[in-house]
PDB file of C-alpha atoms in Angstrom:
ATOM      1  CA  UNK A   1     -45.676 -12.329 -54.044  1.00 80.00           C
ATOM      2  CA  UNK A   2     -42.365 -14.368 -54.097  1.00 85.00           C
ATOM      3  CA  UNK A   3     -41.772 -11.727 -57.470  1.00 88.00           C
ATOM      4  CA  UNK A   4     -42.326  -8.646 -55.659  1.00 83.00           C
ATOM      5  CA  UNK A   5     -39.920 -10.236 -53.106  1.00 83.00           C
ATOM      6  CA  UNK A   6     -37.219 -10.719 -55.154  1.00 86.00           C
ATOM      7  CA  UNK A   7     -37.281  -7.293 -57.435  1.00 86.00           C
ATOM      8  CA  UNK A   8     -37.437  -5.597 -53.874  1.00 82.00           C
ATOM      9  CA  UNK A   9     -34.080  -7.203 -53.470  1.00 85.00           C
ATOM     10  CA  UNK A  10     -32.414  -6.532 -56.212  1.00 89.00           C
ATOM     11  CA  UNK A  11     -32.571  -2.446 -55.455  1.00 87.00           C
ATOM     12  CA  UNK A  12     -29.574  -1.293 -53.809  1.00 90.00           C
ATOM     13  CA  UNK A  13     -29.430  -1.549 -49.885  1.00 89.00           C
ATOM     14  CA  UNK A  14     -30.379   2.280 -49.501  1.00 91.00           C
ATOM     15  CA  UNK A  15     -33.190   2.437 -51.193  1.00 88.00           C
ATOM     16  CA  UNK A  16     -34.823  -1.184 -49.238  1.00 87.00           C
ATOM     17  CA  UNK A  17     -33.446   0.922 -46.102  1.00 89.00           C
ATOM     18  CA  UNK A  18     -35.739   3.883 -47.056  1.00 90.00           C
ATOM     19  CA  UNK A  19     -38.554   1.615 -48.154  1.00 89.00           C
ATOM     20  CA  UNK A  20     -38.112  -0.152 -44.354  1.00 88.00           C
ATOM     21  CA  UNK A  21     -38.365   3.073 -42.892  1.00 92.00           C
ATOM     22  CA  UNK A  22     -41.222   4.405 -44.596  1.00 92.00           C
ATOM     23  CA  UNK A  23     -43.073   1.006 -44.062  1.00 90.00           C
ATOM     24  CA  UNK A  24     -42.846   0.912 -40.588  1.00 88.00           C
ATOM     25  CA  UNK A  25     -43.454   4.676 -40.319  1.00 88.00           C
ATOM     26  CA  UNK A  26     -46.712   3.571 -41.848  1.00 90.00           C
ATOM     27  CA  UNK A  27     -47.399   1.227 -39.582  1.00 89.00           C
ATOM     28  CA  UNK A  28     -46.822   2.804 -36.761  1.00 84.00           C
ATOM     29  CA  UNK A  29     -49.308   6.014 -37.722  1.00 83.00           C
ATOM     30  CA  UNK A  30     -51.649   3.748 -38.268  1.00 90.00           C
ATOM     31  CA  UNK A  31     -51.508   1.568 -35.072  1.00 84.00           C
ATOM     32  CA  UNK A  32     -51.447   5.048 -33.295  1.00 83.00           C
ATOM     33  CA  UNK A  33     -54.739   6.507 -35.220  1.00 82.00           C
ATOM     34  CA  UNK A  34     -56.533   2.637 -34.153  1.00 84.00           C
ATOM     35  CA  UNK A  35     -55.260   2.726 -30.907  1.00 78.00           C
ATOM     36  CA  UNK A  36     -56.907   6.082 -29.959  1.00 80.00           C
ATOM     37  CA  UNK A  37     -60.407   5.216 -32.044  1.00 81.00           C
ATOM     38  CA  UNK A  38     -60.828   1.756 -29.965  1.00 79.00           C
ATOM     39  CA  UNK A  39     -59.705   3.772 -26.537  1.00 71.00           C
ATOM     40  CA  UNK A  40     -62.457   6.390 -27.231  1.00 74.00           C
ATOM     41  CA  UNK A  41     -64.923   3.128 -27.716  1.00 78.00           C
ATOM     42  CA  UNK A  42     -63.651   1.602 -24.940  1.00 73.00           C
ATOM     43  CA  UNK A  43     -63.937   4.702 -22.803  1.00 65.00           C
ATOM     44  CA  UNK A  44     -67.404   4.748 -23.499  1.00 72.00           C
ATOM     45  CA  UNK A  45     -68.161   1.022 -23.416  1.00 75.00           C
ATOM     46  CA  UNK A  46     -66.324   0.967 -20.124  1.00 82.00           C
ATOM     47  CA  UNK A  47     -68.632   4.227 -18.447  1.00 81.00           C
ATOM     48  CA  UNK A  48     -71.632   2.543 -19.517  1.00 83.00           C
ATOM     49  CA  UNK A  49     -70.936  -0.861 -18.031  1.00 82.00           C
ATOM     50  CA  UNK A  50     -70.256   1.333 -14.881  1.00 83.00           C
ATOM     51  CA  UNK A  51     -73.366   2.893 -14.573  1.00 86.00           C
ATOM     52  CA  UNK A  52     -75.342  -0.328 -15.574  1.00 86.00           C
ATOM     53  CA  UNK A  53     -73.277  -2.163 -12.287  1.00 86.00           C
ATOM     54  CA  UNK A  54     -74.550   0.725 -10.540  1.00 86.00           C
ATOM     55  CA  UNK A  55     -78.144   0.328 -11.366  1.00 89.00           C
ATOM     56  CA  UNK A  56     -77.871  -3.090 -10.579  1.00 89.00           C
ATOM     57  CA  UNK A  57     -76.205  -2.879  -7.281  1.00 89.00           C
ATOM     58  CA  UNK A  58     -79.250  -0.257  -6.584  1.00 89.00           C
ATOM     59  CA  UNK A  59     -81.884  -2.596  -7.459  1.00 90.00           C
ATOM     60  CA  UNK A  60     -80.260  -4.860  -5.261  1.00 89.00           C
ATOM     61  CA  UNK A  61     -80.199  -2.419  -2.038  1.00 88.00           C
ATOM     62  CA  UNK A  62     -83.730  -1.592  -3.188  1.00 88.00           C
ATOM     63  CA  UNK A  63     -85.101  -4.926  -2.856  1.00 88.00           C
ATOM     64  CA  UNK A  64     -83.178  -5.371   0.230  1.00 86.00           C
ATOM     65  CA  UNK A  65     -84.388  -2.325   1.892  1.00 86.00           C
ATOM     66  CA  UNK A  66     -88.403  -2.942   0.269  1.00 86.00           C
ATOM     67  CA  UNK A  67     -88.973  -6.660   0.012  1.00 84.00           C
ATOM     68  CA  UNK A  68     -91.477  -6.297  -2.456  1.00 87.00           C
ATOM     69  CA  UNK A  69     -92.267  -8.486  -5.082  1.00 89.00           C
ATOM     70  CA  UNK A  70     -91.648  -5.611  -7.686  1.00 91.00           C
ATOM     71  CA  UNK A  71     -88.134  -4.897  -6.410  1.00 88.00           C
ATOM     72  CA  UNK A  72     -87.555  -8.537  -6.329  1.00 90.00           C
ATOM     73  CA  UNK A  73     -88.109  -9.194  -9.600  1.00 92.00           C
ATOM     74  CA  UNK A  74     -86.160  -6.060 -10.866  1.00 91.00           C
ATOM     75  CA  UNK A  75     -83.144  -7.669  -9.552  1.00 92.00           C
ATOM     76  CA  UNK A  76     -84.051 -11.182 -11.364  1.00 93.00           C
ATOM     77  CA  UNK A  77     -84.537  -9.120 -14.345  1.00 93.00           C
ATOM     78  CA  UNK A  78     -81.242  -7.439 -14.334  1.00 92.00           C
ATOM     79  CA  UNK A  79     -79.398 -10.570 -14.099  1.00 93.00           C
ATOM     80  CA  UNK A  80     -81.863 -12.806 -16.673  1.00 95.00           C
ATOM     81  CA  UNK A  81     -80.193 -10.219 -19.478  1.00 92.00           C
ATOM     82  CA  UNK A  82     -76.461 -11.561 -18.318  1.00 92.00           C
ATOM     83  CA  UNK A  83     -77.868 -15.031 -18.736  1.00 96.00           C
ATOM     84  CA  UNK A  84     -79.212 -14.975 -21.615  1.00 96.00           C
ATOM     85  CA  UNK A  85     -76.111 -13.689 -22.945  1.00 95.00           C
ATOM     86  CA  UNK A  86     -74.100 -16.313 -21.273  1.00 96.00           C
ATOM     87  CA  UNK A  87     -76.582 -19.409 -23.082  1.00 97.00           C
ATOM     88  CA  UNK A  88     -75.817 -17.149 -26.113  1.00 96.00           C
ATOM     89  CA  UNK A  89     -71.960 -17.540 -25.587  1.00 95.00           C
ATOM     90  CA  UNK A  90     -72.263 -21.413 -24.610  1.00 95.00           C
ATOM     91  CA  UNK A  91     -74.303 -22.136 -27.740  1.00 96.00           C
ATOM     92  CA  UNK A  92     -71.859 -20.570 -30.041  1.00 93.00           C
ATOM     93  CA  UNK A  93     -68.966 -22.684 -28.282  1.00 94.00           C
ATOM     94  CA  UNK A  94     -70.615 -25.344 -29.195  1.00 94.00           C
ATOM     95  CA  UNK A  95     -71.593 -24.410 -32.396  1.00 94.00           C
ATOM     96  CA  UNK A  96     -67.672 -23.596 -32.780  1.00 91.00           C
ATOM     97  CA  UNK A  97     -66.304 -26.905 -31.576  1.00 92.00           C
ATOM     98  CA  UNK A  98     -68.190 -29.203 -33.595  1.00 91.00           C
ATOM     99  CA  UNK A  99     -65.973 -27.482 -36.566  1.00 89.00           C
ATOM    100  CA  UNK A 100     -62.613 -25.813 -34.544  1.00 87.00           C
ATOM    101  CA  UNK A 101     -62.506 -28.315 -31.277  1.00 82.00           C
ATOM    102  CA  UNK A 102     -60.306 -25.117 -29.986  1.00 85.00           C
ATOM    103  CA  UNK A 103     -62.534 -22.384 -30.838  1.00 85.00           C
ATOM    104  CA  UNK A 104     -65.308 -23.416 -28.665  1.00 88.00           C
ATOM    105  CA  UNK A 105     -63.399 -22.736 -25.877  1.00 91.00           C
ATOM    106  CA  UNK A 106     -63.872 -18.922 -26.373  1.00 92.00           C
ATOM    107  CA  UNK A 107     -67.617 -19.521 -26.588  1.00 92.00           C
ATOM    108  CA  UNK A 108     -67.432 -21.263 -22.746  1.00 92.00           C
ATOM    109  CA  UNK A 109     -65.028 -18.777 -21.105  1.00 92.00           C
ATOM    110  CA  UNK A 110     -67.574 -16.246 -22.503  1.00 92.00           C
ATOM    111  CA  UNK A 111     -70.487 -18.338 -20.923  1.00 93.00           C
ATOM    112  CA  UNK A 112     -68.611 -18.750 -18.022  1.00 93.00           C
ATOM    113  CA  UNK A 113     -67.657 -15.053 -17.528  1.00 90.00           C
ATOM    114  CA  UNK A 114     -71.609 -13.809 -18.344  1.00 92.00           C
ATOM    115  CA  UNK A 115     -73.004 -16.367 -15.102  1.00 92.00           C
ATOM    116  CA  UNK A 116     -70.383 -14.878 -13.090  1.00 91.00           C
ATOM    117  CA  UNK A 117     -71.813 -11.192 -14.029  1.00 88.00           C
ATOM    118  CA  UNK A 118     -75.446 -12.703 -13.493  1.00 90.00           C
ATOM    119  CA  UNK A 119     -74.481 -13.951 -10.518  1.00 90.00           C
ATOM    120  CA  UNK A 120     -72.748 -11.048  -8.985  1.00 86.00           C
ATOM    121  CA  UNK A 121     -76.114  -9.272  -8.976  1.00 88.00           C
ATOM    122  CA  UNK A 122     -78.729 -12.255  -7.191  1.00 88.00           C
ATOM    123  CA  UNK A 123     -75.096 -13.421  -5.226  1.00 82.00           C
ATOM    124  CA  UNK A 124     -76.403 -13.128  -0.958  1.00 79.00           C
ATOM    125  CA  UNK A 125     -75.244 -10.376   1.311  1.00 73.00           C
ATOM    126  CA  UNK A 126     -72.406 -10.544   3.310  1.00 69.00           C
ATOM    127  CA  UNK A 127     -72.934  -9.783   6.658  1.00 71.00           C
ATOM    128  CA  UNK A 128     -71.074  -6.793   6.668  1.00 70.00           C
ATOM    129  CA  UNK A 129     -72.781  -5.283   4.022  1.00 69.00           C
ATOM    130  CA  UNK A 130     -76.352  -5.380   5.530  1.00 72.00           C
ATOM    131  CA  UNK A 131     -75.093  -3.296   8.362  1.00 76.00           C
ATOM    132  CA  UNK A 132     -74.013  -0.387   6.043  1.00 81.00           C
ATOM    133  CA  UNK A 133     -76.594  -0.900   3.161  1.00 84.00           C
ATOM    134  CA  UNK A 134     -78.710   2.667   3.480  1.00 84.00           C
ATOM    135  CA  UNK A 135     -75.186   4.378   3.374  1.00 85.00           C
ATOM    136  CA  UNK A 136     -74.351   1.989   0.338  1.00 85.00           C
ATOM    137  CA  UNK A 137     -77.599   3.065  -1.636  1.00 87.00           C
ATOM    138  CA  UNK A 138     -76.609   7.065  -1.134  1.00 88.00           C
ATOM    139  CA  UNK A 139     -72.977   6.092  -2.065  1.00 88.00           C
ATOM    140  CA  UNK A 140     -74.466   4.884  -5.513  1.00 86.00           C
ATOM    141  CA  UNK A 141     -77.092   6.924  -5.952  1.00 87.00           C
ATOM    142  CA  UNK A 142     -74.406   9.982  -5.595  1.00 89.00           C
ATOM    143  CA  UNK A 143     -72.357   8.383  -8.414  1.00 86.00           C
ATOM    144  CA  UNK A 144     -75.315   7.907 -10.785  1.00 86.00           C
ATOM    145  CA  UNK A 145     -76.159  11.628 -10.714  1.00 87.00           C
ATOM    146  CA  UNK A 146     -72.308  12.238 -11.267  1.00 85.00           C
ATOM    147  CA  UNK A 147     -72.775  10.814 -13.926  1.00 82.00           C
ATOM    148  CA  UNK A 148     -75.729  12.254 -15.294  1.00 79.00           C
ATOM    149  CA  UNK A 149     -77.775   9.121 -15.281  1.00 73.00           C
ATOM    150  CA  UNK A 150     -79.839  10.228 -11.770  1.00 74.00           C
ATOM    151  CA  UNK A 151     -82.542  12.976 -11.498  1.00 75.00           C
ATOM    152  CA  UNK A 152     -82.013  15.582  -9.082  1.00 69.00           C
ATOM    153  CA  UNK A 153     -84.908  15.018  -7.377  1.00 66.00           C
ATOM    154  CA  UNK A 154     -85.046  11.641  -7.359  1.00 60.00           C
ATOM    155  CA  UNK A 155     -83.638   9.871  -3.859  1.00 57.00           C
TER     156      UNK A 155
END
């Protein structure tokens, strides 16, 4: 590497000006072309983690508004999956630290941040909330069908 180094020197100045050019050129089509794939994924990643808060938060007014046991456990289901994802993240931080002490710390932010999502769902009302929650369950079951992830018919 330290070879290619030094023959790139020796050219003349214009000619490592040109290659400069053309390198970063390069680079920057290439950053441009990844930058617009991972925004499309995001996009996408980020609609679908909208609609599944949605579903959630409509389990949640269901069981609410219902009280039964299957509405109750809908809601315990929707935050076991966050959970589970959470023990995932705290075993791999501690999979990661016995070998990169620093590492692991990634695996119990992760943790942390999945119990906060599973919690979010089971968290208890706030009194202003149970005032308004019929109003609350159109409000999301308006979105869903907006987004084409609510049947017509279905209230």
């Amino acid at each position: 590497m330290s070879e290619l180094i030094e023959a790139i020197k020796a050219w003349p100045i214009i000619v490592q000006g040109a290659l400069g050019s053309a390198l970063f050129w390069a680079i920057l089509l290439i950053s441009q072309v990844l930058f617009e794939n991972f925004s499309k994924l995001y996009s996408k990643h980020s609609a679908s983690s909208r609609v599944s808060f949605l579903v959630s938060k409509l389990a949640k007014y269901d069981a609410f508004i219902n009280g039964d046991a299957f509405s109750i456990s809908t809601v315990i289901y929707r935050s076991t999956r966050f959970f589970y994802k959470s023990l995932m993240w705290l075993v791999l931080g501690l999979i990661f630290q016995l070998f990169i002490p620093d590492v692991g710390v990634i695996g119990f932010v992760g943790c942390l941040y999945y119990l906060i999502k599973a919690y979010q769902i089971i968290k208890p009302w706030d009194k202003d909330e149970e005032k308004n929650i019929e109003e609350e369950r159109k409000k999301v079951i308006k979105e869903l069908r907006e987004t084409g992830n609510w049947p017509e018919e279905k209230n």
